[in-house]
Amino acid sequence: MATRVLCRRVRFLPGWRKRFTQAQLIHTKPKEEITDEEENKKVLEHQDASFRGEYRLHYNPLSYHHVTRNSANSHSQTDNYEEEQCFSAQAPSCWQQSNRYSVSCSRHLSSSKNTLLDLAFNKASETEAPSALSYNRKQVPPDVKVDTRAFLKCRPEYTSLSLNLTQRPHPIEWVDVLPLLQKVSVLKGRMKPSDVSQFLVELSKLQPDKMPLLLSDQRFIMLLQYSVEHLRIFSEVQLLEVLQSFVWLEIPASHTVLDVFEAELRRQANQLTLHQLLLAADLWRCIGRQVPQYLQCLYDSVHLHVGQVGAPELVQLLYIIGEGRHCPKDLIRPVEQLLMRHLSQLHPEEVGTVCLGLFKSQTSLSEGAVTRIVDRALSFVTEMGDFAMVNVLKYLRFSYLYHRTWLEAMAQEVPRRTHRMGVQGLMHVTLTCSALHYRNDSILTSVAESIPSLVPHCRSKDSSKLLWAFGTLGFLPIQSPGFYPSLIDALRKRKAEFQRYPEHLLTGLLGLAFVSQFPEDLVTLALSPEFVYLSLRNSQLELKKDMFTLDGAVALELPQWKGPRLSGELREEVAEMLWKFAQSDVCLKPEVLEAESALQDLLGGDKFVCKRMILPHTRSIDLEVHLDSNGQPVPVNLLCPKQSATMIPSPQSLEKINSGIPITDKLLAQLIKGKNTTDSLASSVKVTPTPCQRLPPDEGGRLFDSVLDLTNDMIETLTKPSRRDSTHQDSACQGFKGPIKIAVQISSRNHYCAQSQQLLGLHAMKRRHLKIAGYRVVELSHQEWSSMLRKSRAAKLAYLHCKIYDNL
């Protein structure tokens, strides 16, 4: 049913008032559970009514179910929950494609990073599937109350831009309300717009615990009807006064009377000042109603009032942008310019609000702008509240900016704050560290020691992201014995949530797998046919890959496993998909092609080198080489999938090479072994100064200070093992049956923690699994091999020879 409002006249349908008064008795979904279809339907209804130039007041018997808002902190838990869901609600897994500094945590295989998992950033479909699991949503009590609007205390100017929820009007008793309601019933149709607004303002002062009684009173319902009737003749001030009264009256966000008020504000947007537009947007936020169309009117108006935007207006605008989860593309550049202009004037909490708004709205600024924002935050980091500090970390994670000085400051700040921080704040701290590959034991240990006492406040998302972050950074169970067991127990207690969010379970279990932890009951659940069906029903390819990785880890690390496994068909499907992607991406990287070509020359042809995913569940490729017990290469290309042709230099090109390569002890030893006397070696070796273009230091800080000119004899020595080599290799290979299997890995910086030799979780797990599978791992490190790419062919062959045969 609906009540149509035309030309400020309201026609009430029979029985409408009675049903309206019964509305508070019927339950409705909490706001965060309203489906996308319902939201889209409401938007279409608004658009349809606006197109016809009229208002439609829809009857909704569910309008009065609400949660009481009685303090500034009352929104904190909802805000935090919505913040966790903001990316999933409006962005697919490629939510950072437009950001060249985007964090390397996406579920797809990263073109620039070979293999990186992201198991925690994309919400599953809202549609529930039949399952043996039962899901009953339970709100997790907040461990720490966070004032998300603390920035409003920084300046008095915010008074005209926002509503201070801590300054509720002086409450009046129910007996004081009765005369007002009596006047409403007496005046009826003779009410003026000023009367309606004044009545609503006065009634909004009622004590909060009496509000349900007021909302069910038929005289109040009549007053709401009169507010709709007078809507078009309200002044701008009166319109905002009425909207503010709705906040204190605790009118539910889904109430249909708000539909017509939103439409009227959109209609009058061109007549409102910038301050009034920002205030109205803040009132909608306080009510808890999403108003994307109104916000678009606000954003359009900002372009017209750029000269009026000072520091408080800018911060409030970014707060509204964040709460709306969207920043128009044409507004990003003006916002960045305004932010750079006013940055030096911002207070600590305002910087935190700016970062949170940019984070929630997924707004990418230039690297220089982000660096300046973090520099400003760093200048008063000790004065920042925990909430503001965490917000800076969130935006660093989104921007994928490795700000070394800020991270070093966190190594000091986080340990001294962990005792008072909530579990969600700690989760964001460690998640940022893992996204930026920044491992600091002071941060990780302090968080790990605090988590067990906070487990009752952990949502499944918090537990899974913590496990993922710590596993990625290689934090071993022995470093904090109580950490992993407490979070595993938290996952068990929140098991019912996995029906709606299956990715949370997979995220947590993969983080555990990185450090060789496999809680069998949870692994059994994750690989069970019911859970697999539930996950696949979400049509998320990423979950297929996650299950595939977990299944492969279980197969290798739990050889006695008797629990469920993925079907052979599903494993083949995912493996084929991963290989096809690798062929079009990783396999074509210059460093991979050059290593493959050089190994083929070194070993005697393409049949001795196989480029493939030895362990497909690790999502990366290797160059596989087999040697017999005498150290001679064995053909392996029959094992390989079909490969594209690679460019291999002609043998004639090697004859022309006579250029310097760095001298190492290993290289000299190899050359000496290949000659009968040292005299012949000395006759062909010429030590010359290093060219002017020096290479950066290696991992140990060493620089090569001399080079070696190679003769054709030396090239032959390097590419063909000598008798003494064969004898040495033969003795080294004794006890091995069959060929020696070698996996040559071309690593990158993103396989390691920043400025460290600590492998990240996925890559550490891969090394472990290769050894379990019987492979010897030969790594062509990024620093060494990238510098070798600029060297001669002979230098590359010498380097690879040392790498392969020294491994024996």
CSV table of N, CA and C in Angstrom, one decimal, residues 482-577:
chain,number,residue,atom,x,y,z
A,482,GLY,N,50.5,-19.8,22.9
A,482,GLY,CA,49.1,-19.7,23.1
A,482,GLY,C,48.4,-19.0,21.9
A,483,PHE,N,49.1,-18.4,21.0
A,483,PHE,CA,48.5,-17.6,20.0
A,483,PHE,C,47.6,-18.4,19.0
A,484,TYR,N,48.3,-19.3,18.3
A,484,TYR,CA,47.5,-20.1,17.3
A,484,TYR,C,46.4,-21.0,17.9
A,485,PRO,N,46.7,-21.7,19.0
A,485,PRO,CA,45.5,-22.5,19.6
A,485,PRO,C,44.3,-21.6,20.0
A,486,SER,N,44.6,-20.4,20.5
A,486,SER,CA,43.4,-19.6,20.8
A,486,SER,C,42.6,-19.1,19.6
A,487,LEU,N,43.3,-18.8,18.5
A,487,LEU,CA,42.5,-18.4,17.3
A,487,LEU,C,41.9,-19.6,16.6
A,488,ILE,N,42.5,-20.8,16.7
A,488,ILE,CA,41.9,-22.0,16.2
A,488,ILE,C,40.6,-22.3,17.0
A,489,ASP,N,40.6,-22.1,18.3
A,489,ASP,CA,39.5,-22.3,19.1
A,489,ASP,C,38.4,-21.3,18.8
A,490,ALA,N,38.8,-20.0,18.5
A,490,ALA,CA,37.9,-19.0,18.1
A,490,ALA,C,37.1,-19.4,16.8
A,491,LEU,N,37.9,-19.9,15.8
A,491,LEU,CA,37.2,-20.4,14.6
A,491,LEU,C,36.2,-21.5,14.9
A,492,ARG,N,36.5,-22.4,15.8
A,492,ARG,CA,35.6,-23.4,16.1
A,492,ARG,C,34.3,-22.9,16.7
A,493,LYS,N,34.4,-21.9,17.6
A,493,LYS,CA,33.3,-21.3,18.2
A,493,LYS,C,32.4,-20.5,17.3
A,494,ARG,N,33.0,-20.0,16.2
A,494,ARG,CA,32.2,-19.2,15.2
A,494,ARG,C,32.0,-20.0,14.0
A,495,LYS,N,32.0,-21.3,14.1
A,495,LYS,CA,31.9,-22.2,12.9
A,495,LYS,C,30.6,-21.9,12.1
A,496,ALA,N,29.5,-21.5,12.8
A,496,ALA,CA,28.2,-21.3,12.1
A,496,ALA,C,28.3,-20.2,11.1
A,497,GLU,N,29.3,-19.3,11.3
A,497,GLU,CA,29.4,-18.1,10.3
A,497,GLU,C,29.9,-18.6,9.0
A,498,PHE,N,30.5,-19.8,8.9
A,498,PHE,CA,31.2,-20.2,7.7
A,498,PHE,C,30.2,-20.5,6.6
A,499,GLN,N,28.9,-20.7,7.0
A,499,GLN,CA,27.9,-21.0,5.9
A,499,GLN,C,27.7,-19.7,5.1
A,500,ARG,N,27.8,-18.6,5.7
A,500,ARG,CA,27.6,-17.3,5.0
A,500,ARG,C,28.9,-16.8,4.5
A,501,TYR,N,30.0,-17.0,5.2
A,501,TYR,CA,31.3,-16.5,4.8
A,501,TYR,C,32.3,-17.7,4.7
A,502,PRO,N,32.2,-18.5,3.7
A,502,PRO,CA,33.1,-19.7,3.6
A,502,PRO,C,34.5,-19.2,3.5
A,503,GLU,N,34.8,-18.1,2.9
A,503,GLU,CA,36.1,-17.6,2.7
A,503,GLU,C,36.9,-17.4,3.9
A,504,HIS,N,36.2,-17.1,5.0
A,504,HIS,CA,36.9,-16.9,6.3
A,504,HIS,C,37.6,-18.2,6.8
A,505,LEU,N,36.9,-19.3,6.6
A,505,LEU,CA,37.5,-20.6,7.1
A,505,LEU,C,38.7,-20.9,6.2
A,506,LEU,N,38.6,-20.7,4.9
A,506,LEU,CA,39.7,-21.0,4.0
A,506,LEU,C,40.9,-20.0,4.3
A,507,THR,N,40.6,-18.8,4.5
A,507,THR,CA,41.6,-17.8,4.8
A,507,THR,C,42.4,-18.2,6.1
A,508,GLY,N,41.7,-18.6,7.1
A,508,GLY,CA,42.4,-19.0,8.4
A,508,GLY,C,43.2,-20.3,8.2
A,509,LEU,N,42.6,-21.2,7.5
A,509,LEU,CA,43.3,-22.5,7.4
A,509,LEU,C,44.6,-22.4,6.5
A,510,LEU,N,44.5,-21.5,5.5
A,510,LEU,CA,45.7,-21.4,4.7
A,510,LEU,C,46.8,-20.6,5.4
A,511,GLY,N,46.4,-19.7,6.3
A,511,GLY,CA,47.4,-19.0,7.1
A,511,GLY,C,48.1,-20.0,8.1
A,512,LEU,N,47.3,-21.0,8.6
A,512,LEU,CA,47.8,-22.0,9.4
A,512,LEU,C,48.7,-23.0,8.6
A,513,ALA,N,48.3,-23.3,7.4
A,513,ALA,CA,49.1,-24.2,6.6
A,513,ALA,C,50.5,-23.6,6.3
A,514,PHE,N,50.6,-22.3,6.2
A,514,PHE,CA,51.9,-21.7,5.9
A,514,PHE,C,52.9,-22.0,7.0
A,515,VAL,N,52.4,-22.3,8.2
A,515,VAL,CA,53.3,-22.6,9.4
A,515,VAL,C,53.1,-24.0,9.8
A,516,SER,N,52.6,-24.9,8.9
A,516,SER,CA,52.4,-26.3,9.1
A,516,SER,C,51.5,-26.7,10.3
A,517,GLN,N,50.4,-25.9,10.4
A,517,GLN,CA,49.4,-26.2,11.4
A,517,GLN,C,48.1,-26.6,10.7
A,518,PHE,N,47.6,-27.8,11.1
A,518,PHE,CA,46.4,-28.4,10.4
A,518,PHE,C,45.4,-28.9,11.4
A,519,PRO,N,44.5,-28.0,11.9
A,519,PRO,CA,43.5,-28.6,12.8
A,519,PRO,C,42.5,-29.5,12.1
A,520,GLU,N,42.6,-30.7,12.4
A,520,GLU,CA,41.9,-31.7,11.5
A,520,GLU,C,40.4,-31.6,11.4
A,521,ASP,N,39.8,-31.1,12.5
A,521,ASP,CA,38.3,-31.0,12.4
A,521,ASP,C,37.9,-29.9,11.5
A,522,LEU,N,38.7,-28.8,11.5
A,522,LEU,CA,38.4,-27.7,10.6
A,522,LEU,C,38.8,-28.0,9.2
A,523,VAL,N,39.9,-28.7,9.0
A,523,VAL,CA,40.3,-29.1,7.6
A,523,VAL,C,39.2,-30.1,7.1
A,524,THR,N,38.7,-31.0,7.9
A,524,THR,CA,37.7,-31.9,7.4
A,524,THR,C,36.4,-31.1,7.0
A,525,LEU,N,36.1,-30.1,7.8
A,525,LEU,CA,34.9,-29.3,7.4
A,525,LEU,C,35.2,-28.6,6.1
A,526,ALA,N,36.4,-28.0,5.9
A,526,ALA,CA,36.7,-27.2,4.7
A,526,ALA,C,36.7,-28.0,3.4
A,527,LEU,N,37.1,-29.3,3.5
A,527,LEU,CA,37.2,-30.2,2.4
A,527,LEU,C,36.0,-31.1,2.2
A,528,SER,N,35.0,-30.9,3.1
A,528,SER,CA,33.8,-31.8,3.1
A,528,SER,C,33.0,-31.5,1.8
A,529,PRO,N,32.3,-32.4,1.2
A,529,PRO,CA,31.5,-32.2,0.0
A,529,PRO,C,30.4,-31.1,0.3
A,530,GLU,N,29.9,-31.0,1.5
A,530,GLU,CA,28.9,-29.9,1.7
A,530,GLU,C,29.5,-28.5,1.7
A,531,PHE,N,30.7,-28.4,2.3
A,531,PHE,CA,31.3,-27.1,2.3
A,531,PHE,C,31.8,-26.7,0.9
A,532,VAL,N,32.3,-27.7,0.2
A,532,VAL,CA,32.8,-27.5,-1.2
A,532,VAL,C,31.6,-27.0,-2.0
A,533,TYR,N,30.5,-27.6,-1.9
A,533,TYR,CA,29.3,-27.2,-2.6
A,533,TYR,C,28.9,-25.8,-2.3
A,534,LEU,N,28.9,-25.5,-1.0
A,534,LEU,CA,28.6,-24.2,-0.5
A,534,LEU,C,29.5,-23.1,-1.1
A,535,SER,N,30.8,-23.4,-1.1
A,535,SER,CA,31.8,-22.5,-1.6
A,535,SER,C,31.7,-22.3,-3.1
A,536,LEU,N,31.5,-23.4,-3.9
A,536,LEU,CA,31.4,-23.3,-5.3
A,536,LEU,C,30.1,-22.6,-5.7
A,537,ARG,N,29.1,-22.8,-4.9
A,537,ARG,CA,27.8,-22.1,-5.3
A,537,ARG,C,27.9,-20.6,-5.3
A,538,ASN,N,28.9,-20.1,-4.6
A,538,ASN,CA,29.1,-18.6,-4.6
A,538,ASN,C,29.7,-18.2,-5.9
A,539,SER,N,30.0,-19.1,-6.8
A,539,SER,CA,30.6,-18.8,-8.1
A,539,SER,C,31.8,-17.9,-8.0
A,540,GLN,N,32.6,-18.2,-7.0
A,540,GLN,CA,33.9,-17.4,-6.8
A,540,GLN,C,35.0,-18.4,-7.2
A,541,LEU,N,35.7,-18.1,-8.3
A,541,LEU,CA,36.8,-18.9,-8.7
A,541,LEU,C,37.9,-18.9,-7.6
A,542,GLU,N,38.0,-17.8,-6.9
A,542,GLU,CA,39.1,-17.7,-5.9
A,542,GLU,C,38.9,-18.7,-4.8
A,543,LEU,N,37.7,-19.1,-4.5
A,543,LEU,CA,37.5,-20.1,-3.5
A,543,LEU,C,37.9,-21.5,-4.0
A,544,LYS,N,37.8,-21.7,-5.3
A,544,LYS,CA,38.3,-22.9,-5.9
A,544,LYS,C,39.8,-23.0,-5.7
A,545,LYS,N,40.5,-21.9,-5.9
A,545,LYS,CA,41.9,-21.9,-5.8
A,545,LYS,C,42.4,-22.1,-4.4
A,546,ASP,N,41.6,-21.5,-3.5
A,546,ASP,CA,41.9,-21.6,-2.1
A,546,ASP,C,41.8,-23.0,-1.6
A,547,MET,N,40.7,-23.7,-2.0
A,547,MET,CA,40.5,-25.1,-1.6
A,547,MET,C,41.6,-26.0,-2.2
A,548,PHE,N,41.9,-25.7,-3.5
A,548,PHE,CA,43.0,-26.4,-4.2
A,548,PHE,C,44.3,-26.3,-3.4
A,549,THR,N,44.7,-25.1,-3.0
A,549,THR,CA,45.9,-25.0,-2.3
A,549,THR,C,45.9,-25.7,-0.9
A,550,LEU,N,44.8,-25.6,-0.2
A,550,LEU,CA,44.7,-26.3,1.1
A,550,LEU,C,44.7,-27.8,0.8
A,551,ASP,N,44.0,-28.3,-0.2
A,551,ASP,CA,44.0,-29.8,-0.5
A,551,ASP,C,45.4,-30.3,-0.8
A,552,GLY,N,46.2,-29.5,-1.6
A,552,GLY,CA,47.5,-29.9,-1.9
A,552,GLY,C,48.4,-29.9,-0.7
A,553,ALA,N,48.2,-29.0,0.2
A,553,ALA,CA,49.1,-28.9,1.4
A,553,ALA,C,48.8,-30.1,2.3
A,554,VAL,N,47.5,-30.5,2.4
A,554,VAL,CA,47.1,-31.6,3.2
A,554,VAL,C,47.7,-32.9,2.7
A,555,ALA,N,47.7,-33.0,1.3
A,555,ALA,CA,48.2,-34.3,0.7
A,555,ALA,C,49.6,-34.5,1.0
A,556,LEU,N,50.4,-33.4,1.0
A,556,LEU,CA,51.9,-33.6,1.2
A,556,LEU,C,52.3,-33.6,2.7
A,557,GLU,N,51.6,-32.8,3.5
A,557,GLU,CA,52.0,-32.7,4.9
A,557,GLU,C,51.3,-33.7,5.8
A,558,LEU,N,50.2,-34.2,5.4
A,558,LEU,CA,49.5,-35.2,6.2
A,558,LEU,C,49.3,-36.5,5.4
A,559,PRO,N,50.4,-37.2,5.2
A,559,PRO,CA,50.4,-38.4,4.4
A,559,PRO,C,49.4,-39.5,4.9
A,560,GLN,N,49.1,-39.5,6.2
A,560,GLN,CA,48.2,-40.5,6.7
A,560,GLN,C,46.7,-40.0,6.7
A,561,TRP,N,46.5,-38.9,6.1
A,561,TRP,CA,45.1,-38.2,6.1
A,561,TRP,C,44.1,-39.2,5.6
A,562,LYS,N,43.0,-39.4,6.3
A,562,LYS,CA,41.9,-40.2,5.9
A,562,LYS,C,40.6,-39.4,5.7
A,563,GLY,N,40.7,-38.1,5.9
A,563,GLY,CA,39.5,-37.3,5.7
A,563,GLY,C,39.2,-37.0,4.3
A,564,PRO,N,38.2,-36.1,4.0
A,564,PRO,CA,37.8,-35.8,2.7
A,564,PRO,C,38.9,-35.1,1.9
A,565,ARG,N,38.8,-35.3,0.6
A,565,ARG,CA,39.7,-34.6,-0.4
A,565,ARG,C,38.9,-34.0,-1.5
A,566,LEU,N,39.4,-33.1,-2.2
A,566,LEU,CA,38.7,-32.5,-3.4
A,566,LEU,C,38.7,-33.6,-4.5
A,567,SER,N,37.7,-33.6,-5.3
A,567,SER,CA,37.6,-34.5,-6.4
A,567,SER,C,38.7,-34.3,-7.4
A,568,GLY,N,39.0,-35.4,-8.1
A,568,GLY,CA,40.0,-35.3,-9.1
A,568,GLY,C,39.7,-34.4,-10.2
A,569,GLU,N,38.4,-34.3,-10.6
A,569,GLU,CA,37.9,-33.4,-11.6
A,569,GLU,C,38.2,-32.0,-11.2
A,570,LEU,N,37.8,-31.6,-10.0
A,570,LEU,CA,38.0,-30.3,-9.5
A,570,LEU,C,39.5,-29.9,-9.5
A,571,ARG,N,40.3,-30.8,-9.0
A,571,ARG,CA,41.8,-30.5,-9.0
A,571,ARG,C,42.3,-30.3,-10.4
A,572,GLU,N,41.9,-31.1,-11.3
A,572,GLU,CA,42.4,-31.0,-12.7
A,572,GLU,C,41.9,-29.6,-13.3
A,573,GLU,N,40.7,-29.3,-13.0
A,573,GLU,CA,40.1,-28.0,-13.5
A,573,GLU,C,40.9,-26.8,-13.1
A,574,VAL,N,41.2,-26.8,-11.7
A,574,VAL,CA,41.9,-25.6,-11.2
A,574,VAL,C,43.4,-25.6,-11.7
A,575,ALA,N,44.0,-26.8,-11.7
A,575,ALA,CA,45.4,-26.9,-12.2
A,575,ALA,C,45.5,-26.4,-13.6
A,576,GLU,N,44.6,-26.8,-14.5
A,576,GLU,CA,44.6,-26.4,-15.9
A,576,GLU,C,44.4,-24.9,-16.0
A,577,MET,N,43.5,-24.3,-15.2
A,577,MET,CA,43.3,-22.9,-15.2
A,577,MET,C,44.5,-22.1,-14.8
